Amino acid sequence: MNSLDRLISILSRLPGIGKKSATRIAYSLLVSDRVFVENLGNLIRELPEKIVRCSLCGNYTEEDPCSICSSSERNRKQICIVEQPRDAQIIDATGEYKGLFFVLNGVISPLDGIGPEQLGLNRLKERVDREGITEMIIATNPTVEGDTTSLYLQRLFQGSPVRLSRIATGLPVGGDMEYADQLSVVRALRARQDL
Ligand SMILES: [Zn+2]
């Protein structure tokens, strides 16, 4: 397999990119400006070194702790629990939510061997206690695993003075927050229900 075929084969493994798109991208890179292609290559190569997980919230960041965790302009008494970094990004982009985040990087899924430990829920509990957080907003997806995770959090924080709520999604069950438009996310946040 020559380099061009190898590139097409690798590109087609990316989400949302089939063989056709991969071929189109590879051929367009061949006729692109050399600096552009080199920059693209460097950015991809450096990604695993430069982008790390924030040790406090689990989000992707270039500096640890991340800009949200170290910001003095955020409401440090509020924490929003999301499944994936992109969920935090979507909620943050609405401008509606000014608190902190905790990224689970997954959901409780016994069949896949993912339990509370893998999601760092002890770390979350410690942080909530240590920083005197008063409100926790659960923004897991409305799936079986998302519900299980929400229930587990409810139990974990039972008896603690923290106000616990879950966002109202208004999305079809099983729908990913990724596909929701900003307005829906704002509405879901505003209509969050106390647990
Ligand atoms: Zn952080």
Short mmCIF file of C-alpha atoms and ligand atoms in Angstrom, two decimals:
data_model
loop_
_atom_site.label_atom_id
_atom_site.label_comp_id
_atom_site.label_asym_id
_atom_site.label_seq_id
_atom_site.Cartn_x
_atom_site.Cartn_y
_atom_site.Cartn_z
CA MET A 1 0.00 0.00 0.00
CA ASN A 2 1.51 3.37 -0.93
CA SER A 3 1.36 6.47 1.31
CA LEU A 4 -1.71 7.86 -0.41
CA ASP A 5 -3.69 4.63 0.05
CA ARG A 6 -2.51 4.38 3.66
CA LEU A 7 -3.68 7.94 4.34
CA ILE A 8 -7.08 7.23 2.79
CA SER A 9 -7.41 4.09 4.87
CA ILE A 10 -6.50 5.94 8.10
CA LEU A 11 -8.74 8.95 7.35
CA SER A 12 -11.70 6.69 6.69
CA ARG A 13 -11.45 5.43 10.28
CA LEU A 14 -12.35 8.92 11.57
CA PRO A 15 -15.92 9.50 12.77
CA GLY A 16 -18.25 10.64 10.03
CA ILE A 17 -15.69 10.09 7.28
CA GLY A 18 -16.29 7.28 4.83
CA LYS A 19 -14.03 6.00 2.10
CA LYS A 20 -15.36 8.59 -0.34
CA SER A 21 -14.68 11.62 1.91
CA ALA A 22 -11.31 10.16 2.93
CA THR A 23 -10.31 9.90 -0.72
CA ARG A 24 -11.46 13.45 -1.41
CA ILE A 25 -9.49 14.82 1.58
CA ALA A 26 -6.34 12.88 0.70
CA TYR A 27 -6.36 14.11 -2.92
CA SER A 28 -7.02 17.70 -1.81
CA LEU A 29 -4.02 17.51 0.57
CA LEU A 30 -1.86 16.48 -2.39
CA VAL A 31 -2.56 19.77 -4.15
CA SER A 32 -2.69 21.91 -1.00
CA ASP A 33 -0.11 24.44 0.07
CA ARG A 34 2.87 22.63 1.63
CA VAL A 35 2.84 24.84 4.78
CA PHE A 36 -0.83 24.04 5.35
CA VAL A 37 -0.20 20.31 5.09
CA GLU A 38 2.83 20.52 7.42
CA ASN A 39 0.87 22.56 9.98
CA LEU A 40 -1.95 20.06 9.90
CA GLY A 41 0.49 17.18 10.37
CA ASN A 42 2.24 18.93 13.26
CA LEU A 43 -1.01 19.77 15.04
CA ILE A 44 -2.16 16.17 14.83
CA ARG A 45 1.26 14.87 15.93
CA GLU A 46 1.42 17.22 18.95
CA LEU A 47 -2.16 16.62 20.08
CA PRO A 48 -1.49 13.77 22.55
CA GLU A 49 1.42 15.67 24.14
CA LYS A 50 -0.20 19.09 24.36
CA ILE A 51 -3.74 18.23 25.34
CA VAL A 52 -4.09 16.57 28.73
CA ARG A 53 -6.94 15.93 31.15
CA CYS A 54 -7.55 18.57 33.81
CA SER A 55 -6.75 16.92 37.13
CA LEU A 56 -9.72 18.67 38.77
CA CYS A 57 -12.57 18.32 36.28
CA GLY A 58 -11.36 15.75 33.74
CA ASN A 59 -11.88 18.07 30.78
CA TYR A 60 -9.31 18.44 27.98
CA THR A 61 -6.86 21.26 28.52
CA GLU A 62 -3.45 22.50 27.53
CA GLU A 63 -2.76 23.73 31.07
CA ASP A 64 -3.63 21.87 34.23
CA PRO A 65 -5.88 22.95 35.94
CA CYS A 66 -7.98 24.11 33.00
CA SER A 67 -9.13 27.69 32.42
CA ILE A 68 -12.59 27.00 33.87
CA CYS A 69 -11.30 25.36 37.06
CA SER A 70 -8.80 28.16 37.64
CA SER A 71 -11.12 31.04 36.73
CA SER A 72 -12.17 33.50 39.42
CA GLU A 73 -15.08 34.64 37.26
CA ARG A 74 -17.01 31.38 37.50
CA ASN A 75 -19.58 30.53 40.14
CA ARG A 76 -17.43 28.17 42.21
CA LYS A 77 -20.37 26.88 44.24
CA GLN A 78 -22.06 25.26 41.24
CA ILE A 79 -20.84 22.15 39.45
CA CYS A 80 -22.31 20.54 36.33
CA ILE A 81 -21.70 16.83 35.75
CA VAL A 82 -21.40 15.81 32.11
CA GLU A 83 -20.55 12.59 30.30
CA GLN A 84 -18.02 13.88 27.79
CA PRO A 85 -15.77 16.93 27.30
CA ARG A 86 -17.84 17.96 24.27
CA ASP A 87 -20.96 18.14 26.50
CA ALA A 88 -19.17 20.63 28.77
CA GLN A 89 -18.17 22.61 25.71
CA ILE A 90 -21.76 22.71 24.42
CA ILE A 91 -23.16 23.87 27.79
CA ASP A 92 -20.38 26.41 28.25
CA ALA A 93 -20.92 27.83 24.77
CA THR A 94 -24.52 28.76 25.63
CA GLY A 95 -23.24 31.32 28.17
CA GLU A 96 -26.21 30.35 30.33
CA TYR A 97 -24.14 28.38 32.80
CA LYS A 98 -21.29 30.05 34.71
CA GLY A 99 -20.33 27.36 37.19
CA LEU A 100 -17.72 24.61 37.19
CA PHE A 101 -17.79 21.25 35.42
CA PHE A 102 -17.00 17.67 36.22
CA VAL A 103 -16.45 15.43 33.20
CA LEU A 104 -17.13 11.77 33.88
CA ASN A 105 -15.55 10.63 30.61
CA GLY A 106 -18.12 7.86 30.48
CA VAL A 107 -21.20 6.59 32.29
CA ILE A 108 -21.85 3.75 34.71
CA SER A 109 -22.14 0.66 32.56
CA PRO A 110 -21.72 -2.62 34.48
CA LEU A 111 -21.74 -4.65 31.26
CA ASP A 112 -18.67 -2.74 30.06
CA GLY A 113 -17.04 -2.93 33.47
CA ILE A 114 -17.43 0.81 34.08
CA GLY A 115 -18.31 1.59 37.67
CA PRO A 116 -18.16 4.64 39.95
CA GLU A 117 -14.43 4.14 40.46
CA GLN A 118 -13.61 4.40 36.77
CA LEU A 119 -15.56 7.65 36.57
CA GLY A 120 -13.71 9.21 39.49
CA LEU A 121 -16.86 9.76 41.54
CA ASN A 122 -14.86 9.65 44.77
CA ARG A 123 -12.78 12.51 43.40
CA LEU A 124 -16.03 14.38 42.68
CA LYS A 125 -17.34 13.78 46.20
CA GLU A 126 -14.06 15.03 47.69
CA ARG A 127 -14.16 18.14 45.54
CA VAL A 128 -17.76 18.94 46.43
CA ASP A 129 -16.97 18.58 50.14
CA ARG A 130 -13.63 20.40 49.98
CA GLU A 131 -14.83 23.38 47.96
CA GLY A 132 -18.18 23.74 49.68
CA ILE A 133 -20.15 23.32 46.47
CA THR A 134 -23.84 24.02 47.05
CA GLU A 135 -25.43 22.97 43.75
CA MET A 136 -24.84 20.02 41.47
CA ILE A 137 -26.48 19.85 38.07
CA ILE A 138 -26.49 16.41 36.48
CA ALA A 139 -26.39 16.66 32.71
CA THR A 140 -25.98 13.02 31.72
CA ASN A 141 -27.82 11.90 28.58
CA PRO A 142 -31.32 10.42 28.86
CA THR A 143 -30.13 6.86 28.26
CA VAL A 144 -30.24 3.83 30.56
CA GLU A 145 -26.60 4.42 31.50
CA GLY A 146 -27.16 8.16 31.95
CA ASP A 147 -30.11 7.46 34.25
CA THR A 148 -28.14 4.85 36.23
CA THR A 149 -25.30 7.33 36.70
CA SER A 150 -27.73 10.02 37.82
CA LEU A 151 -29.32 7.62 40.34
CA TYR A 152 -25.92 6.66 41.67
CA LEU A 153 -25.00 10.34 42.15
CA GLN A 154 -28.29 10.89 43.95
CA ARG A 155 -27.45 8.09 46.35
CA LEU A 156 -23.86 9.24 46.78
CA PHE A 157 -24.96 12.71 47.83
CA GLN A 158 -27.97 11.67 49.87
CA GLY A 159 -27.99 13.47 53.19
CA SER A 160 -25.50 16.05 51.97
CA PRO A 161 -26.67 19.69 51.91
CA VAL A 162 -25.96 20.02 48.17
CA ARG A 163 -28.90 20.95 45.94
CA LEU A 164 -29.08 18.22 43.30
CA SER A 165 -30.87 18.67 40.01
CA ARG A 166 -30.95 17.07 36.58
CA ILE A 167 -31.35 19.00 33.37
CA ALA A 168 -34.62 18.61 31.54
CA THR A 169 -33.54 17.52 28.13
CA GLY A 170 -36.58 17.85 25.96
CA LEU A 171 -34.74 15.51 23.63
CA PRO A 172 -35.86 12.12 22.40
CA VAL A 173 -34.78 9.37 24.76
CA GLY A 174 -31.42 8.06 23.70
CA GLY A 175 -30.67 11.36 21.99
CA ASP A 176 -27.21 12.75 22.50
CA MET A 177 -26.80 16.27 23.83
CA GLU A 178 -24.29 16.80 21.03
CA TYR A 179 -27.13 17.10 18.55
CA ALA A 180 -29.17 19.58 20.55
CA ASP A 181 -29.13 23.16 19.46
CA GLN A 182 -28.03 25.85 21.90
CA LEU A 183 -31.55 27.02 22.65
CA SER A 184 -32.61 23.51 23.64
CA VAL A 185 -29.61 23.28 25.97
CA VAL A 186 -30.47 26.65 27.56
CA ARG A 187 -34.08 25.51 28.03
CA ALA A 188 -32.94 22.19 29.49
CA LEU A 189 -30.72 24.01 31.98
CA ARG A 190 -33.43 26.44 33.02
CA ALA A 191 -36.01 23.69 33.42
CA ARG A 192 -33.71 21.49 35.50
CA GLN A 193 -35.56 19.46 38.08
CA ASP A 194 -34.57 19.00 41.68
CA LEU A 195 -33.81 15.42 42.63
ZN ZN B 1 -10.74 21.70 34.95
#
